[in-house]
């Protein structure tokens, strides 16, 4: 995915127009517009507002990578929602970029909402990490 900040004004206008058409044609009785997936409960933080009941390590009952791919397949069959990957802190999953790349490969628009821990803030910025993700895909980032 391309980040809107890097688009020319004509490209941004074209994306907004395509978005407007998609919204006009959407039937939300059949499929959601946005789908949030709490991919893990693992998180280094313990925020009072967090509904994920964060814990220091991943829950052993979380989906495996292959199960995550099957879920993405099911989401794609349902329609074309924006997939917001959140948690806990999704960056605590070692297979995160593989899962995001698969979602994009299947045609979903993926957004990532990590916590603002060292996993995000150290080293290269989120945009650089996104550019280096498997398949060279970019993702939109929002920090909690």
Tab-separated table of C-alpha atoms in Angstrom:
chain	number	residue	atom	x	y	z
A	1	UNK	CA	0.000	0.000	0.000
A	2	UNK	CA	1.130	3.516	-0.625
A	3	UNK	CA	1.027	6.100	2.103
A	4	UNK	CA	-1.038	9.148	1.134
A	5	UNK	CA	1.733	11.468	2.308
A	6	UNK	CA	3.893	10.269	-0.593
A	7	UNK	CA	1.270	10.754	-3.301
A	8	UNK	CA	0.995	13.694	-5.646
A	9	UNK	CA	-2.158	15.783	-5.321
A	10	UNK	CA	-3.643	14.157	-8.452
A	11	UNK	CA	-2.860	10.661	-7.128
A	12	UNK	CA	-4.355	11.526	-3.736
A	13	UNK	CA	-7.469	12.934	-5.437
A	14	UNK	CA	-7.816	9.723	-7.493
A	15	UNK	CA	-7.530	7.589	-4.330
A	16	UNK	CA	-10.172	9.721	-2.561
A	17	UNK	CA	-12.510	9.414	-5.557
A	18	UNK	CA	-12.042	5.625	-5.666
A	19	UNK	CA	-12.717	5.545	-1.920
A	20	UNK	CA	-15.914	7.587	-2.381
A	21	UNK	CA	-17.144	5.203	-5.105
A	22	UNK	CA	-16.371	2.193	-2.899
A	23	UNK	CA	-18.342	3.714	-0.002
A	24	UNK	CA	-21.311	4.505	-2.244
A	25	UNK	CA	-21.422	0.908	-3.499
A	26	UNK	CA	-20.744	-0.821	-0.161
A	27	UNK	CA	-23.426	-2.958	1.460
A	28	UNK	CA	-22.566	-3.022	5.155
A	29	UNK	CA	-25.305	-5.592	5.776
A	30	UNK	CA	-23.075	-8.075	3.909
A	31	UNK	CA	-19.591	-7.112	5.040
A	32	UNK	CA	-17.969	-4.570	7.353
A	33	UNK	CA	-16.030	-1.574	6.080
A	34	UNK	CA	-13.356	-1.952	8.756
A	35	UNK	CA	-12.331	-5.028	10.688
A	36	UNK	CA	-10.051	-4.796	13.759
A	37	UNK	CA	-8.078	-7.929	14.628
A	38	UNK	CA	-6.454	-8.146	18.041
A	39	UNK	CA	-3.709	-10.431	16.793
A	40	UNK	CA	-2.035	-10.889	20.201
A	41	UNK	CA	-2.498	-10.042	23.846
A	42	UNK	CA	1.250	-9.732	24.340
A	43	UNK	CA	2.390	-6.223	25.235
A	44	UNK	CA	5.141	-4.619	27.292
A	45	UNK	CA	2.689	-1.972	28.539
A	46	UNK	CA	-0.249	-2.199	30.947
A	47	UNK	CA	-2.523	0.632	29.784
A	48	UNK	CA	-5.735	1.183	31.724
A	49	UNK	CA	-7.670	1.909	28.512
A	50	UNK	CA	-6.579	-1.325	26.807
A	51	UNK	CA	-9.320	-3.830	26.154
A	52	UNK	CA	-6.876	-6.568	25.073
A	53	UNK	CA	-6.047	-7.542	28.681
A	54	UNK	CA	-2.377	-7.321	27.773
A	55	UNK	CA	0.142	-9.738	29.196
A	56	UNK	CA	3.949	-9.911	28.916
A	57	UNK	CA	4.067	-12.937	26.601
A	58	UNK	CA	1.931	-14.290	23.802
A	59	UNK	CA	-0.983	-16.496	24.753
A	60	UNK	CA	-0.330	-20.073	23.566
A	61	UNK	CA	-3.913	-20.179	22.240
A	62	UNK	CA	-3.254	-17.415	19.696
A	63	UNK	CA	-3.580	-18.318	16.047
A	64	UNK	CA	-0.551	-19.834	14.365
A	65	UNK	CA	0.760	-18.238	11.182
A	66	UNK	CA	-1.101	-20.788	9.063
A	67	UNK	CA	-4.324	-20.224	11.031
A	68	UNK	CA	-3.851	-16.462	10.573
A	69	UNK	CA	-3.598	-17.020	6.803
A	70	UNK	CA	-6.849	-19.030	6.874
A	71	UNK	CA	-8.547	-16.220	8.791
A	72	UNK	CA	-7.337	-13.709	6.194
A	73	UNK	CA	-8.739	-15.964	3.457
A	74	UNK	CA	-12.102	-15.991	5.251
A	75	UNK	CA	-12.038	-12.207	5.699
A	76	UNK	CA	-11.295	-11.746	1.986
A	77	UNK	CA	-14.155	-14.066	1.022
A	78	UNK	CA	-16.454	-11.880	3.117
A	79	UNK	CA	-15.548	-8.766	1.141
A	80	UNK	CA	-13.004	-5.991	1.010
A	81	UNK	CA	-12.730	-4.501	4.509
A	82	UNK	CA	-9.808	-2.477	5.776
A	83	UNK	CA	-7.975	-4.856	8.099
A	84	UNK	CA	-6.666	-3.084	11.200
A	85	UNK	CA	-4.120	-5.275	12.989
A	86	UNK	CA	-3.849	-4.409	16.674
A	87	UNK	CA	-3.393	-6.123	20.018
A	88	UNK	CA	-1.811	-6.006	22.726
A	89	UNK	CA	1.190	-5.039	20.682
A	90	UNK	CA	1.149	-6.771	17.288
A	91	UNK	CA	4.884	-6.083	16.970
A	92	UNK	CA	5.417	-8.818	19.575
A	93	UNK	CA	4.507	-11.419	16.955
A	94	UNK	CA	7.583	-12.506	15.011
A	95	UNK	CA	5.382	-13.405	12.037
A	96	UNK	CA	3.650	-9.999	11.891
A	97	UNK	CA	5.141	-8.838	8.587
A	98	UNK	CA	4.478	-12.224	7.020
A	99	UNK	CA	0.813	-11.973	8.075
A	100	UNK	CA	0.520	-8.376	6.836
A	101	UNK	CA	2.179	-9.253	3.526
A	102	UNK	CA	-0.266	-12.143	3.065
A	103	UNK	CA	-3.231	-9.845	3.755
A	104	UNK	CA	-1.995	-7.364	1.153
A	105	UNK	CA	-1.281	-10.200	-1.305
A	106	UNK	CA	-4.911	-11.325	-0.886
A	107	UNK	CA	-6.076	-7.809	-1.770
A	108	UNK	CA	-6.870	-6.401	1.659
A	109	UNK	CA	-5.854	-2.935	2.743
A	110	UNK	CA	-3.907	-3.400	5.967
A	111	UNK	CA	-3.342	-0.933	8.790
A	112	UNK	CA	-1.152	-1.539	11.827
A	113	UNK	CA	-1.744	-0.059	15.285
A	114	UNK	CA	1.259	-0.972	17.427
A	115	UNK	CA	1.960	0.419	20.861
A	116	UNK	CA	4.680	3.020	21.109
A	117	UNK	CA	7.365	0.822	22.605
A	118	UNK	CA	10.980	0.303	21.603
A	119	UNK	CA	9.814	-2.269	19.054
A	120	UNK	CA	8.496	0.640	16.991
A	121	UNK	CA	10.631	3.558	18.093
A	122	UNK	CA	14.163	2.123	17.913
A	123	UNK	CA	16.060	1.775	14.674
A	124	UNK	CA	14.511	2.650	11.327
A	125	UNK	CA	11.138	4.362	11.336
A	126	UNK	CA	7.869	2.561	10.655
A	127	UNK	CA	7.814	3.645	7.015
A	128	UNK	CA	11.262	2.171	6.441
A	129	UNK	CA	10.297	-1.072	8.136
A	130	UNK	CA	7.143	-1.216	6.033
A	131	UNK	CA	9.133	-0.736	2.840
A	132	UNK	CA	11.357	-3.652	3.843
A	133	UNK	CA	8.486	-5.966	4.766
A	134	UNK	CA	8.109	-9.209	2.777
A	135	UNK	CA	6.915	-8.504	-0.729
A	136	UNK	CA	7.993	-4.864	-0.424
A	137	UNK	CA	4.518	-3.813	0.781
A	138	UNK	CA	3.904	-0.645	2.740
A	139	UNK	CA	1.449	-0.407	5.578
A	140	UNK	CA	-0.291	2.507	7.241
A	141	UNK	CA	0.767	2.988	10.866
A	142	UNK	CA	-1.113	4.471	13.791
A	143	UNK	CA	0.351	4.517	17.278
A	144	UNK	CA	-1.768	3.775	20.349
